[in-house]
XYZ file of C-alpha atoms in Angstrom:
353
model
C 0.576 18.968 8.532
C -2.257 16.519 9.327
C -6.015 16.686 9.691
C -7.952 15.995 12.878
C -11.674 15.597 13.638
C -11.787 18.467 16.138
C -12.063 22.067 14.881
C -9.183 24.476 15.298
C -5.445 23.836 15.484
C -2.972 21.770 17.495
C 0.819 21.510 17.543
C 2.825 18.516 18.775
C 6.416 17.329 18.675
C 7.093 13.837 17.327
C 10.634 12.511 17.066
C 12.136 15.960 16.727
C 9.599 17.080 14.096
C 6.920 19.708 14.608
C 3.522 18.397 13.551
C 0.661 20.804 12.902
C -2.919 19.501 13.135
C -5.896 21.288 11.641
C -9.585 20.487 11.830
C -11.065 18.970 8.678
C -13.518 21.271 6.945
C -15.891 18.899 5.160
C -19.363 17.461 5.802
C -18.097 14.683 8.125
C -14.942 13.044 9.500
C -14.371 9.983 7.240
C -12.077 7.902 9.449
C -14.476 6.791 12.181
C -15.097 3.066 12.607
C -18.810 3.684 12.278
C -20.307 3.644 8.795
C -20.147 7.054 7.158
C -23.505 8.607 6.132
C -24.243 7.158 2.690
C -26.215 10.117 1.395
C -23.403 12.526 2.192
C -20.600 10.493 0.597
C -20.963 12.078 -2.877
C -20.903 15.517 -1.248
C -17.784 14.630 0.753
C -15.930 13.350 -2.327
C -17.022 16.321 -4.440
C -15.711 18.755 -1.848
C -12.532 16.708 -1.439
C -11.796 17.163 -5.132
C -10.839 20.793 -4.540
C -11.531 22.111 -1.047
C -11.055 25.916 -0.799
C -11.348 25.921 3.014
C -8.518 23.417 3.350
C -6.462 25.401 0.848
C -6.736 28.339 3.231
C -5.576 26.113 6.128
C -2.554 24.886 4.201
C -1.718 28.443 3.210
C -1.627 29.521 6.857
C 1.043 26.926 7.682
C 3.073 27.622 4.534
C 3.270 31.310 5.445
C 4.237 30.440 9.020
C 6.904 27.844 8.195
C 8.182 29.105 4.812
C 9.367 25.641 3.681
C 11.850 25.082 0.863
C 9.563 22.415 -0.545
C 6.079 20.961 -0.004
C 6.021 17.160 -0.045
C 2.497 15.741 -0.154
C 1.456 12.124 0.320
C -2.151 11.152 1.061
C -4.199 14.256 0.309
C -7.521 12.876 1.530
C -9.161 15.694 3.478
C -6.834 18.392 2.229
C -7.604 17.759 -1.452
C -5.264 18.881 -4.220
C -5.974 22.467 -3.176
C -2.837 21.988 -1.052
C -0.849 22.119 -4.301
C -2.603 25.337 -5.288
C -1.702 26.892 -1.927
C 1.983 26.009 -2.393
C 2.046 27.140 -6.011
C 0.639 30.536 -5.053
C 3.578 30.920 -2.642
C 6.062 29.763 -5.342
C 7.030 26.746 -3.231
C 8.258 23.685 -5.204
C 5.985 20.647 -4.861
C 6.814 16.943 -4.677
C 4.035 14.370 -4.471
C 4.389 10.671 -3.635
C 1.614 8.365 -4.880
C 0.969 5.487 -2.466
C -2.390 4.436 -3.901
C -4.800 5.295 -6.725
C -7.103 7.767 -4.985
C -6.092 10.586 -7.325
C -7.479 8.441 -10.141
C -10.471 6.827 -8.457
C -12.309 7.260 -5.113
C -12.610 3.439 -4.975
C -8.832 3.006 -5.357
C -9.297 1.229 -8.705
C -11.000 -1.793 -7.101
C -14.755 -2.278 -7.350
C -17.040 -5.261 -6.850
C -14.239 -7.747 -6.138
C -12.221 -6.822 -9.227
C -9.661 -4.322 -10.473
C -11.061 -1.479 -12.520
C -10.083 -1.886 -16.168
C -10.371 1.846 -16.664
C -11.971 4.886 -15.063
C -15.745 5.187 -15.179
C -17.550 8.461 -15.791
C -18.086 8.946 -12.040
C -14.370 8.651 -11.311
C -13.475 10.991 -14.142
C -15.991 13.488 -12.808
C -14.724 13.342 -9.223
C -11.061 13.535 -10.280
C -11.046 16.062 -13.109
C -9.695 18.812 -10.844
C -7.061 16.435 -9.423
C -5.705 15.772 -12.887
C -5.745 19.474 -13.776
C -4.052 20.561 -10.548
C -1.350 17.874 -10.904
C 0.269 20.157 -13.480
C 1.384 22.349 -10.578
C 3.552 19.523 -9.183
C 7.293 19.763 -9.882
C 8.331 16.255 -8.867
C 6.296 13.044 -8.881
C 7.364 9.890 -7.017
C 5.806 6.458 -7.374
C 6.456 3.816 -4.717
C 6.670 1.387 -7.638
C 7.156 1.687 -11.361
C 3.655 0.264 -11.781
C 1.938 3.062 -9.875
C 4.061 5.703 -11.590
C 3.156 4.374 -15.035
C -0.520 4.047 -14.106
C -0.750 7.772 -13.242
C 1.258 8.718 -16.318
C -1.042 6.690 -18.587
C -4.006 8.781 -17.401
C -2.240 12.062 -18.110
C -1.316 13.058 -14.550
C 1.749 15.106 -13.549
C 2.611 16.253 -17.045
C 5.890 18.158 -17.032
C 6.930 16.936 -13.576
C 10.220 15.188 -12.896
C 9.476 11.522 -12.177
C 11.199 9.002 -9.949
C 10.510 5.552 -8.477
C 11.478 5.387 -4.795
C 10.457 2.210 -3.014
C 9.282 2.262 0.598
C 11.871 1.596 3.328
C 11.813 -0.795 6.279
C 13.643 -1.069 9.582
C 16.326 -3.648 8.800
C 17.392 -3.773 12.460
C 14.234 -5.692 13.320
C 15.052 -8.456 10.837
C 16.754 -11.795 11.209
C 19.410 -13.713 9.296
C 18.137 -17.039 10.599
C 17.535 -19.989 8.283
C 14.552 -22.333 8.083
C 12.499 -22.075 11.255
C 11.099 -25.597 11.221
C 12.792 -28.958 10.969
C 9.635 -30.741 9.831
C 7.071 -29.793 7.207
C 6.489 -26.499 5.450
C 4.774 -23.611 7.223
C 3.217 -21.087 4.852
C 2.128 -17.651 5.991
C -0.243 -14.829 5.075
C 0.119 -11.465 6.798
C -2.212 -8.568 6.091
C -5.782 -7.370 6.222
C -8.389 -10.047 5.631
C -10.245 -8.590 2.669
C -11.263 -9.510 -0.846
C -8.654 -7.309 -2.484
C -5.865 -9.013 -0.513
C -6.846 -12.380 -1.999
C -7.064 -14.383 1.223
C -10.349 -16.112 0.315
C -9.196 -17.104 -3.150
C -5.872 -18.360 -1.799
C -7.469 -20.663 0.775
C -9.883 -21.979 -1.851
C -7.093 -22.588 -4.361
C -4.131 -23.857 -2.384
C -3.714 -27.593 -1.989
C -3.393 -28.036 1.743
C -3.641 -31.802 1.377
C 0.069 -31.907 0.641
C 1.854 -33.776 3.434
C 3.234 -31.604 6.240
C 1.987 -28.290 4.783
C 0.316 -25.776 7.117
C -0.952 -22.237 6.661
C -0.749 -19.505 9.300
C -2.900 -16.412 8.781
C -1.977 -13.187 10.572
C -4.314 -10.223 10.404
C -7.880 -9.076 10.955
C -10.702 -7.711 8.822
C -14.403 -7.063 8.730
C -16.046 -9.422 11.208
C -18.467 -10.868 8.678
C -15.700 -11.426 6.137
C -13.480 -13.076 8.757
C -16.230 -15.587 9.522
C -16.678 -16.328 5.831
C -12.965 -17.029 5.374
C -12.835 -19.184 8.503
C -15.736 -21.255 7.189
C -13.903 -21.831 3.909
C -10.818 -22.955 5.851
C -12.752 -25.305 8.125
C -11.202 -28.775 8.188
C -7.963 -27.581 6.609
C -4.590 -27.118 8.380
C -5.098 -23.358 8.691
C -4.415 -21.411 11.893
C -5.897 -17.909 12.278
C -3.679 -15.837 14.572
C -5.632 -12.575 14.506
C -3.626 -9.410 15.036
C -0.004 -10.487 15.412
C 3.406 -8.888 15.841
C 5.233 -9.230 12.487
C 8.536 -10.115 14.145
C 6.947 -13.045 15.966
C 5.002 -14.073 12.875
C 8.047 -14.318 10.632
C 9.824 -16.482 13.178
C 6.999 -18.988 12.745
C 6.713 -19.318 8.963
C 9.039 -20.602 6.248
C 7.466 -18.958 3.195
C 5.156 -15.937 2.881
C 2.328 -15.900 0.326
C 1.070 -12.531 -0.938
C -2.028 -13.473 -2.997
C -3.362 -9.983 -3.717
C -6.075 -9.657 -6.331
C -5.785 -5.862 -6.209
C -2.873 -4.186 -7.970
C -0.731 -3.571 -4.890
C 1.054 -0.220 -5.234
C 4.130 -1.718 -3.539
C 3.774 -4.632 -1.107
C 5.710 -3.676 2.005
C 5.040 -7.063 3.614
C 7.334 -8.624 0.985
C 10.299 -6.583 2.185
C 9.418 -7.268 5.811
C 9.584 -10.973 5.000
C 12.944 -10.503 3.284
C 14.325 -8.783 6.383
C 13.514 -11.957 8.321
C 15.080 -14.256 5.695
C 11.666 -15.466 4.516
C 11.204 -16.022 0.750
C 7.934 -14.978 -0.899
C 5.365 -16.344 -3.338
C 3.504 -13.300 -4.683
C 0.694 -12.645 -7.138
C 1.561 -10.903 -10.385
C -0.337 -7.790 -9.422
C 0.725 -4.146 -9.325
C 4.211 -3.512 -8.004
C 4.734 -6.985 -6.525
C 6.638 -8.475 -9.514
C 9.128 -5.593 -9.244
C 10.311 -6.654 -5.790
C 9.993 -10.454 -5.975
C 12.870 -11.734 -8.076
C 11.819 -14.933 -9.808
C 13.808 -17.934 -8.663
C 16.034 -15.833 -6.410
C 14.020 -14.326 -3.536
C 10.820 -16.180 -4.364
C 8.295 -16.804 -7.116
C 5.373 -14.979 -8.722
C 2.142 -16.438 -10.068
C -1.121 -15.497 -11.735
C -3.749 -15.408 -8.941
C -6.332 -16.583 -11.480
C -4.330 -19.807 -11.890
C -4.473 -21.935 -8.743
C -2.170 -24.568 -10.206
C 0.662 -22.058 -10.506
C 0.495 -21.323 -6.771
C 0.455 -25.016 -5.893
C 3.442 -25.696 -8.134
C 5.523 -23.148 -6.221
C 4.423 -24.525 -2.855
C 5.319 -28.022 -4.001
C 8.720 -26.787 -5.126
C 9.494 -25.426 -1.662
C 8.219 -28.642 -0.105
C 10.275 -30.992 -2.276
C 13.542 -29.159 -2.937
C 15.723 -29.567 0.096
C 17.501 -26.375 1.157
C 15.449 -24.105 -1.143
C 13.874 -22.155 1.737
C 17.303 -21.516 3.278
C 18.933 -20.554 -0.029
C 16.197 -18.133 -1.061
C 15.914 -16.821 2.498
C 19.569 -15.827 2.429
C 19.119 -14.015 -0.879
C 15.984 -12.348 0.445
C 17.842 -10.979 3.455
C 20.552 -9.572 1.180
C 17.871 -7.964 -0.991
C 16.264 -6.346 2.063
C 19.385 -4.256 2.667
C 18.540 -2.182 -0.418
C 15.438 -0.918 1.386
C 17.280 0.467 4.416
C 16.084 3.856 5.658
C 19.452 5.474 4.878
C 19.086 4.563 1.189
C 15.523 5.868 1.184
C 16.516 9.225 2.711
C 19.389 9.545 0.248
C 17.096 8.936 -2.720
C 14.628 11.610 -1.608
C 17.361 14.113 -0.756
C 18.777 13.705 -4.245
C 15.342 14.136 -5.799
C 14.587 17.244 -3.739
C 17.797 18.840 -4.959
C 16.894 17.993 -8.538
C 13.408 19.505 -8.187
C 14.511 22.679 -6.395
């Protein structure tokens, strides 16, 4: 069940699954590229805390389908009233947290920094989300970090808990070794934004090392892109714009994930592994859980630029390190195969039901 900007209902088939679409009942559609009306944002978020009209919509589908279980993910638009609709029909509920929106409308990142706690505004907007989380029977975090973060704020009390990491398509990977015979090609792949740490990385990394280049794949806000490009001016940095990940990973030797934000998981790390590319990742959020120090890559404090440069220098100087860690990374990627992911959820469903 998904939302759509148009009123009414729609039904489509995708990959053998029936997908129901329902019009969003709120003061505006929040996913347009145009800036949302500032004055109405508090109203939108207040209504999205517990939306009775969307509860009615969810209830219609639950009565029609009669599912054995309701599995919710991103509840933006539906609000946690979806849980209330399922609970009233005595349908077991599993929720997977992929971000921090149940805790904070700003996703725990405000004014270029992680939120140390929850301000009074966030507590006000999310009080019903915390209360309604008691209806959930099974809670999944896509990392131990995100699971513990919700638990520390008193969410999902009484629910069974499980960490199930995101899967990737291993078939699109590569077992190849080092792509380049000369120099070291570093890569960044993701959205160009402050929370992803791209600006800080370019400012911090020593690109004066001999034969070291940086390739940046991804796009962002136009003004922010220009700012980052200005910082990189005169340095061996190539901006590729939007790029196919498979092509990108054939170009680079090592991926850097410099996130300032506490990444809930860090899927790009596993994508790199599937292409035999080791990773240098910031010690933020769930990233340290999936980057095994000295085996598939290294981790560093993003507030310490010297730590990042030390790891880059290690890859540059130690012959065969990229190939050795790349091989281990590819082996690690197999754990994230879709079949393992499906098996983990099937087991958890059975436990909850």
